[in-house]
């Protein structure tokens, strides 16, 4: 585990299917700070049929972004929890420049912020996403093509059953990619303008290679902090 003196905020940027969730889980263990995926938080609201879940469903099912004010409220509730005192890993947030500006206002001044962009061309993404499966119980991610479970449909870690996300259908994935290019890509530019904050990594490598690059980016920032 890295020795962190000030709160550490790690922001994972990248298109749908780039590997944000895949690498956020082991990174969370490595750094000892929680993994916060706004997509996972919304899916929990959908499962629990909360008022927020009912509003968010139409946006998520259409591959559109949920309106900023709903995302910001949900995230503020989550980061207020005590496990976030030493920092957290953000996966799928910020997704608009307005969200990035709102985050800047919220994080303590002495925090160390690392933005890591998972760079990968679109042509690899649909294939990755249509073959993704996740465990209903523990959230572990699999891929029937690239990282299958030992036993089809069963989680290797907790024996939970695996499922496919409702928004992982090809026509919705293409919409999510379009939304990514128009609304989320400017966020990369936003962080590139902040001295030394943005790290570009090649997300096309093997999972082991990509994770090594994620760790290097974190270590580089820690040395500079
Ligand atoms: P969200 O859940 O955030 O989805 P996403 O951004 O579309 O990203 P994904 O989860 O699809 O991809 P990932 O990068 O996590 O890839 P993964 O690691 O799983 O958001 C869903 C929806 O919620 C949005 O569309 C929106 O409606 C709403 N929402 C969420 N946040 C919002 C926000 N801030 N504002 C507004 N709306 C918001 O990997 C994919 C697959 O590839 C896996 O099967 C994995 O095993 C495999 N894989 C990963 N790495 C590799 C590798 N190196 N080699 C081979 N296979 C690999
Ligand atoms: Mg994800």
PDB file of N, CA and C in Angstrom, residues 105-172:
ATOM      1  N   UNK A 105     -14.494  22.150  -6.817  1.00  0.00           N
ATOM      2  CA  UNK A 105     -14.969  22.981  -5.700  1.00  0.00           C
ATOM      3  C   UNK A 105     -15.151  22.142  -4.442  1.00  0.00           C
ATOM      4  N   UNK A 106     -15.378  20.855  -4.642  1.00  0.00           N
ATOM      5  CA  UNK A 106     -15.720  20.002  -3.507  1.00  0.00           C
ATOM      6  C   UNK A 106     -14.496  19.422  -2.797  1.00  0.00           C
ATOM      7  N   UNK A 107     -13.400  19.205  -3.547  1.00  0.00           N
ATOM      8  CA  UNK A 107     -12.285  18.503  -2.902  1.00  0.00           C
ATOM      9  C   UNK A 107     -11.401  19.462  -2.122  1.00  0.00           C
ATOM     10  N   UNK A 108     -10.915  18.956  -0.990  1.00  0.00           N
ATOM     11  CA  UNK A 108     -10.098  19.786  -0.102  1.00  0.00           C
ATOM     12  C   UNK A 108      -8.834  20.229  -0.834  1.00  0.00           C
ATOM     13  N   UNK A 109      -8.393  21.456  -0.508  1.00  0.00           N
ATOM     14  CA  UNK A 109      -7.271  22.066  -1.231  1.00  0.00           C
ATOM     15  C   UNK A 109      -5.977  21.255  -1.145  1.00  0.00           C
ATOM     16  N   UNK A 110      -5.767  20.615   0.004  1.00  0.00           N
ATOM     17  CA  UNK A 110      -4.484  19.895   0.182  1.00  0.00           C
ATOM     18  C   UNK A 110      -4.502  18.513  -0.452  1.00  0.00           C
ATOM     19  N   UNK A 111      -5.615  18.140  -1.110  1.00  0.00           N
ATOM     20  CA  UNK A 111      -5.700  16.793  -1.695  1.00  0.00           C
ATOM     21  C   UNK A 111      -4.720  16.638  -2.862  1.00  0.00           C
ATOM     22  N   UNK A 112      -4.276  15.397  -3.054  1.00  0.00           N
ATOM     23  CA  UNK A 112      -3.497  15.068  -4.253  1.00  0.00           C
ATOM     24  C   UNK A 112      -4.486  14.489  -5.256  1.00  0.00           C
ATOM     25  N   UNK A 113      -4.490  15.037  -6.470  1.00  0.00           N
ATOM     26  CA  UNK A 113      -5.434  14.567  -7.488  1.00  0.00           C
ATOM     27  C   UNK A 113      -4.653  13.984  -8.669  1.00  0.00           C
ATOM     28  N   UNK A 114      -5.023  12.763  -9.044  1.00  0.00           N
ATOM     29  CA  UNK A 114      -4.383  12.110 -10.198  1.00  0.00           C
ATOM     30  C   UNK A 114      -5.491  11.773 -11.195  1.00  0.00           C
ATOM     31  N   UNK A 115      -5.348  12.214 -12.436  1.00  0.00           N
ATOM     32  CA  UNK A 115      -6.321  11.832 -13.473  1.00  0.00           C
ATOM     33  C   UNK A 115      -5.613  10.880 -14.439  1.00  0.00           C
ATOM     34  N   UNK A 116      -6.205   9.713 -14.634  1.00  0.00           N
ATOM     35  CA  UNK A 116      -5.601   8.710 -15.521  1.00  0.00           C
ATOM     36  C   UNK A 116      -6.559   8.454 -16.670  1.00  0.00           C
ATOM     37  N   UNK A 117      -6.091   8.710 -17.893  1.00  0.00           N
ATOM     38  CA  UNK A 117      -6.948   8.485 -19.055  1.00  0.00           C
ATOM     39  C   UNK A 117      -6.607   7.159 -19.735  1.00  0.00           C
ATOM     40  N   UNK A 118      -7.596   6.290 -19.817  1.00  0.00           N
ATOM     41  CA  UNK A 118      -7.439   4.993 -20.485  1.00  0.00           C
ATOM     42  C   UNK A 118      -7.673   5.214 -21.976  1.00  0.00           C
ATOM     43  N   UNK A 119      -6.577   5.285 -22.712  1.00  0.00           N
ATOM     44  CA  UNK A 119      -6.665   5.617 -24.133  1.00  0.00           C
ATOM     45  C   UNK A 119      -6.821   4.332 -24.963  1.00  0.00           C
ATOM     46  N   UNK A 120      -7.876   4.274 -25.759  1.00  0.00           N
ATOM     47  CA  UNK A 120      -8.113   3.075 -26.582  1.00  0.00           C
ATOM     48  C   UNK A 120      -9.078   3.439 -27.712  1.00  0.00           C
ATOM     49  N   UNK A 121      -8.772   3.028 -28.950  1.00  0.00           N
ATOM     50  CA  UNK A 121      -9.684   3.363 -30.049  1.00  0.00           C
ATOM     51  C   UNK A 121     -11.027   2.641 -29.934  1.00  0.00           C
ATOM     52  N   UNK A 122     -12.059   3.272 -30.463  1.00  0.00           N
ATOM     53  CA  UNK A 122     -13.434   2.732 -30.365  1.00  0.00           C
ATOM     54  C   UNK A 122     -13.547   1.303 -30.896  1.00  0.00           C
ATOM     55  N   UNK A 123     -12.753   0.985 -31.936  1.00  0.00           N
ATOM     56  CA  UNK A 123     -12.992  -0.300 -32.595  1.00  0.00           C
ATOM     57  C   UNK A 123     -12.772  -1.509 -31.674  1.00  0.00           C
ATOM     58  N   UNK A 124     -12.070  -1.334 -30.558  1.00  0.00           N
ATOM     59  CA  UNK A 124     -11.867  -2.460 -29.627  1.00  0.00           C
ATOM     60  C   UNK A 124     -12.988  -2.566 -28.593  1.00  0.00           C
ATOM     61  N   UNK A 125     -13.789  -1.509 -28.477  1.00  0.00           N
ATOM     62  CA  UNK A 125     -14.651  -1.406 -27.300  1.00  0.00           C
ATOM     63  C   UNK A 125     -15.942  -2.221 -27.373  1.00  0.00           C
ATOM     64  N   UNK A 126     -16.589  -2.205 -28.535  1.00  0.00           N
ATOM     65  CA  UNK A 126     -17.873  -2.918 -28.635  1.00  0.00           C
ATOM     66  C   UNK A 126     -17.659  -4.400 -28.321  1.00  0.00           C
ATOM     67  N   UNK A 127     -16.582  -4.951 -28.889  1.00  0.00           N
ATOM     68  CA  UNK A 127     -16.271  -6.366 -28.676  1.00  0.00           C
ATOM     69  C   UNK A 127     -16.070  -6.669 -27.185  1.00  0.00           C
ATOM     70  N   UNK A 128     -15.352  -5.776 -26.502  1.00  0.00           N
ATOM     71  CA  UNK A 128     -15.124  -5.975 -25.066  1.00  0.00           C
ATOM     72  C   UNK A 128     -16.435  -5.920 -24.281  1.00  0.00           C
ATOM     73  N   UNK A 129     -17.275  -4.957 -24.650  1.00  0.00           N
ATOM     74  CA  UNK A 129     -18.468  -4.739 -23.818  1.00  0.00           C
ATOM     75  C   UNK A 129     -19.521  -5.818 -24.044  1.00  0.00           C
ATOM     76  N   UNK A 130     -19.721  -6.230 -25.303  1.00  0.00           N
ATOM     77  CA  UNK A 130     -20.783  -7.237 -25.524  1.00  0.00           C
ATOM     78  C   UNK A 130     -20.438  -8.575 -24.862  1.00  0.00           C
ATOM     79  N   UNK A 131     -19.150  -8.805 -24.600  1.00  0.00           N
ATOM     80  CA  UNK A 131     -18.791 -10.077 -23.953  1.00  0.00           C
ATOM     81  C   UNK A 131     -18.492  -9.908 -22.458  1.00  0.00           C
ATOM     82  N   UNK A 132     -18.843  -8.735 -21.907  1.00  0.00           N
ATOM     83  CA  UNK A 132     -18.627  -8.519 -20.460  1.00  0.00           C
ATOM     84  C   UNK A 132     -19.725  -9.189 -19.633  1.00  0.00           C
ATOM     85  N   UNK A 133     -19.339  -9.729 -18.499  1.00  0.00           N
ATOM     86  CA  UNK A 133     -20.293 -10.224 -17.509  1.00  0.00           C
ATOM     87  C   UNK A 133     -19.830  -9.714 -16.145  1.00  0.00           C
ATOM     88  N   UNK A 134     -20.785  -9.540 -15.230  1.00  0.00           N
ATOM     89  CA  UNK A 134     -20.423  -9.099 -13.877  1.00  0.00           C
ATOM     90  C   UNK A 134     -21.131  -9.990 -12.871  1.00  0.00           C
ATOM     91  N   UNK A 135     -20.517 -10.109 -11.698  1.00  0.00           N
ATOM     92  CA  UNK A 135     -21.144 -10.936 -10.650  1.00  0.00           C
ATOM     93  C   UNK A 135     -22.224 -10.116  -9.946  1.00  0.00           C
ATOM     94  N   UNK A 136     -23.404 -10.719  -9.793  1.00  0.00           N
ATOM     95  CA  UNK A 136     -24.525 -10.044  -9.125  1.00  0.00           C
ATOM     96  C   UNK A 136     -24.217  -9.782  -7.664  1.00  0.00           C
ATOM     97  N   UNK A 137     -23.371 -10.645  -7.085  1.00  0.00           N
ATOM     98  CA  UNK A 137     -23.124 -10.562  -5.649  1.00  0.00           C
ATOM     99  C   UNK A 137     -21.953  -9.643  -5.305  1.00  0.00           C
ATOM    100  N   UNK A 138     -20.786  -9.866  -5.928  1.00  0.00           N
ATOM    101  CA  UNK A 138     -19.593  -9.104  -5.512  1.00  0.00           C
ATOM    102  C   UNK A 138     -19.132  -8.096  -6.569  1.00  0.00           C
ATOM    103  N   UNK A 139     -19.750  -8.091  -7.758  1.00  0.00           N
ATOM    104  CA  UNK A 139     -19.399  -7.092  -8.781  1.00  0.00           C
ATOM    105  C   UNK A 139     -18.186  -7.445  -9.613  1.00  0.00           C
ATOM    106  N   UNK A 140     -17.506  -8.544  -9.306  1.00  0.00           N
ATOM    107  CA  UNK A 140     -16.307  -8.938 -10.089  1.00  0.00           C
ATOM    108  C   UNK A 140     -16.651  -8.983 -11.579  1.00  0.00           C
ATOM    109  N   UNK A 141     -15.741  -8.428 -12.398  1.00  0.00           N
ATOM    110  CA  UNK A 141     -15.988  -8.381 -13.838  1.00  0.00           C
ATOM    111  C   UNK A 141     -15.316  -9.544 -14.557  1.00  0.00           C
ATOM    112  N   UNK A 142     -15.998 -10.045 -15.569  1.00  0.00           N
ATOM    113  CA  UNK A 142     -15.454 -11.116 -16.411  1.00  0.00           C
ATOM    114  C   UNK A 142     -15.653 -10.725 -17.863  1.00  0.00           C
ATOM    115  N   UNK A 143     -15.076 -11.547 -18.735  1.00  0.00           N
ATOM    116  CA  UNK A 143     -15.297 -11.345 -20.156  1.00  0.00           C
ATOM    117  C   UNK A 143     -15.278 -12.719 -20.817  1.00  0.00           C
ATOM    118  N   UNK A 144     -16.388 -13.071 -21.450  1.00  0.00           N
ATOM    119  CA  UNK A 144     -16.490 -14.436 -21.979  1.00  0.00           C
ATOM    120  C   UNK A 144     -15.404 -14.703 -23.022  1.00  0.00           C
ATOM    121  N   UNK A 145     -14.853 -13.625 -23.609  1.00  0.00           N
ATOM    122  CA  UNK A 145     -13.814 -13.799 -24.610  1.00  0.00           C
ATOM    123  C   UNK A 145     -12.397 -13.654 -24.047  1.00  0.00           C
ATOM    124  N   UNK A 146     -12.206 -12.618 -23.201  1.00  0.00           N
ATOM    125  CA  UNK A 146     -10.838 -12.290 -22.766  1.00  0.00           C
ATOM    126  C   UNK A 146     -10.506 -12.736 -21.339  1.00  0.00           C
ATOM    127  N   UNK A 147     -11.514 -12.884 -20.496  1.00  0.00           N
ATOM    128  CA  UNK A 147     -11.246 -13.266 -19.098  1.00  0.00           C
ATOM    129  C   UNK A 147     -12.444 -14.058 -18.574  1.00  0.00           C
ATOM    130  N   UNK A 148     -12.668 -15.275 -19.098  1.00  0.00           N
ATOM    131  CA  UNK A 148     -13.858 -16.023 -18.704  1.00  0.00           C
ATOM    132  C   UNK A 148     -13.747 -16.602 -17.285  1.00  0.00           C
ATOM    133  N   UNK A 149     -14.884 -16.832 -16.631  1.00  0.00           N
ATOM    134  CA  UNK A 149     -14.832 -17.497 -15.322  1.00  0.00           C
ATOM    135  C   UNK A 149     -14.494 -18.975 -15.539  1.00  0.00           C
ATOM    136  N   UNK A 150     -14.022 -19.640 -14.483  1.00  0.00           N
ATOM    137  CA  UNK A 150     -13.668 -21.063 -14.607  1.00  0.00           C
ATOM    138  C   UNK A 150     -14.907 -21.876 -15.008  1.00  0.00           C
ATOM    139  N   UNK A 151     -16.041 -21.518 -14.393  1.00  0.00           N
ATOM    140  CA  UNK A 151     -17.289 -22.227 -14.713  1.00  0.00           C
ATOM    141  C   UNK A 151     -18.277 -21.215 -15.289  1.00  0.00           C
ATOM    142  N   UNK A 152     -18.793 -21.505 -16.471  1.00  0.00           N
ATOM    143  CA  UNK A 152     -19.650 -20.548 -17.162  1.00  0.00           C
ATOM    144  C   UNK A 152     -20.802 -20.049 -16.271  1.00  0.00           C
ATOM    145  N   UNK A 153     -20.947 -18.719 -16.193  1.00  0.00           N
ATOM    146  CA  UNK A 153     -22.074 -18.123 -15.472  1.00  0.00           C
ATOM    147  C   UNK A 153     -21.913 -18.047 -13.963  1.00  0.00           C
ATOM    148  N   UNK A 154     -20.757 -18.531 -13.425  1.00  0.00           N
ATOM    149  CA  UNK A 154     -20.565 -18.547 -11.963  1.00  0.00           C
ATOM    150  C   UNK A 154     -19.295 -17.771 -11.598  1.00  0.00           C
ATOM    151  N   UNK A 155     -19.405 -16.919 -10.576  1.00  0.00           N
ATOM    152  CA  UNK A 155     -18.251 -16.115 -10.157  1.00  0.00           C
ATOM    153  C   UNK A 155     -17.190 -16.997  -9.493  1.00  0.00           C
ATOM    154  N   UNK A 156     -15.933 -16.826  -9.914  1.00  0.00           N
ATOM    155  CA  UNK A 156     -14.822 -17.598  -9.329  1.00  0.00           C
ATOM    156  C   UNK A 156     -14.622 -17.264  -7.856  1.00  0.00           C
ATOM    157  N   UNK A 157     -14.949 -16.018  -7.475  1.00  0.00           N
ATOM    158  CA  UNK A 157     -14.617 -15.565  -6.119  1.00  0.00           C
ATOM    159  C   UNK A 157     -15.675 -15.917  -5.090  1.00  0.00           C
ATOM    160  N   UNK A 158     -16.973 -15.736  -5.468  1.00  0.00           N
ATOM    161  CA  UNK A 158     -18.020 -15.903  -4.442  1.00  0.00           C
ATOM    162  C   UNK A 158     -19.124 -16.848  -4.891  1.00  0.00           C
ATOM    163  N   UNK A 159     -18.983 -17.457  -6.067  1.00  0.00           N
ATOM    164  CA  UNK A 159     -19.974 -18.397  -6.615  1.00  0.00           C
ATOM    165  C   UNK A 159     -21.322 -17.724  -6.921  1.00  0.00           C
ATOM    166  N   UNK A 160     -21.329 -16.381  -6.951  1.00  0.00           N
ATOM    167  CA  UNK A 160     -22.547 -15.659  -7.335  1.00  0.00           C
ATOM    168  C   UNK A 160     -22.828 -15.865  -8.825  1.00  0.00           C
ATOM    169  N   UNK A 161     -24.072 -15.539  -9.248  1.00  0.00           N
ATOM    170  CA  UNK A 161     -24.333 -15.722 -10.678  1.00  0.00           C
ATOM    171  C   UNK A 161     -23.933 -14.476 -11.476  1.00  0.00           C
ATOM    172  N   UNK A 162     -23.516 -14.711 -12.705  1.00  0.00           N
ATOM    173  CA  UNK A 162     -23.044 -13.619 -13.564  1.00  0.00           C
ATOM    174  C   UNK A 162     -24.192 -13.108 -14.414  1.00  0.00           C
ATOM    175  N   UNK A 163     -24.165 -11.815 -14.722  1.00  0.00           N
ATOM    176  CA  UNK A 163     -25.218 -11.225 -15.548  1.00  0.00           C
ATOM    177  C   UNK A 163     -24.603 -10.235 -16.530  1.00  0.00           C
ATOM    178  N   UNK A 164     -25.422  -9.878 -17.529  1.00  0.00           N
ATOM    179  CA  UNK A 164     -24.997  -8.861 -18.492  1.00  0.00           C
ATOM    180  C   UNK A 164     -25.806  -7.596 -18.238  1.00  0.00           C
ATOM    181  N   UNK A 165     -25.146  -6.426 -18.273  1.00  0.00           N
ATOM    182  CA  UNK A 165     -25.849  -5.165 -18.040  1.00  0.00           C
ATOM    183  C   UNK A 165     -26.865  -4.894 -19.146  1.00  0.00           C
ATOM    184  N   UNK A 166     -28.006  -4.260 -18.771  1.00  0.00           N
ATOM    185  CA  UNK A 166     -29.049  -3.950 -19.763  1.00  0.00           C
ATOM    186  C   UNK A 166     -28.547  -2.983 -20.837  1.00  0.00           C
ATOM    187  N   UNK A 167     -27.562  -2.117 -20.463  1.00  0.00           N
ATOM    188  CA  UNK A 167     -27.094  -1.131 -21.452  1.00  0.00           C
ATOM    189  C   UNK A 167     -25.910  -1.672 -22.267  1.00  0.00           C
ATOM    190  N   UNK A 168     -25.625  -2.953 -22.147  1.00  0.00           N
ATOM    191  CA  UNK A 168     -24.525  -3.547 -22.929  1.00  0.00           C
ATOM    192  C   UNK A 168     -25.016  -4.203 -24.221  1.00  0.00           C
ATOM    193  N   UNK A 169     -26.018  -3.609 -24.835  1.00  0.00           N
ATOM    194  CA  UNK A 169     -26.489  -4.067 -26.150  1.00  0.00           C
ATOM    195  C   UNK A 169     -25.844  -3.169 -27.193  1.00  0.00           C
ATOM    196  N   UNK A 170     -25.549  -3.756 -28.357  1.00  0.00           N
ATOM    197  CA  UNK A 170     -24.740  -3.025 -29.333  1.00  0.00           C
ATOM    198  C   UNK A 170     -25.276  -1.620 -29.650  1.00  0.00           C
ATOM    199  N   UNK A 171     -26.610  -1.487 -29.862  1.00  0.00           N
ATOM    200  CA  UNK A 171     -27.115  -0.160 -30.262  1.00  0.00           C
ATOM    201  C   UNK A 171     -26.945   0.860 -29.130  1.00  0.00           C
ATOM    202  N   UNK A 172     -27.045   0.399 -27.883  1.00  0.00           N
ATOM    203  CA  UNK A 172     -26.867   1.342 -26.752  1.00  0.00           C
ATOM    204  C   UNK A 172     -25.375   1.654 -26.571  1.00  0.00           C
TER     205      UNK A 172
END
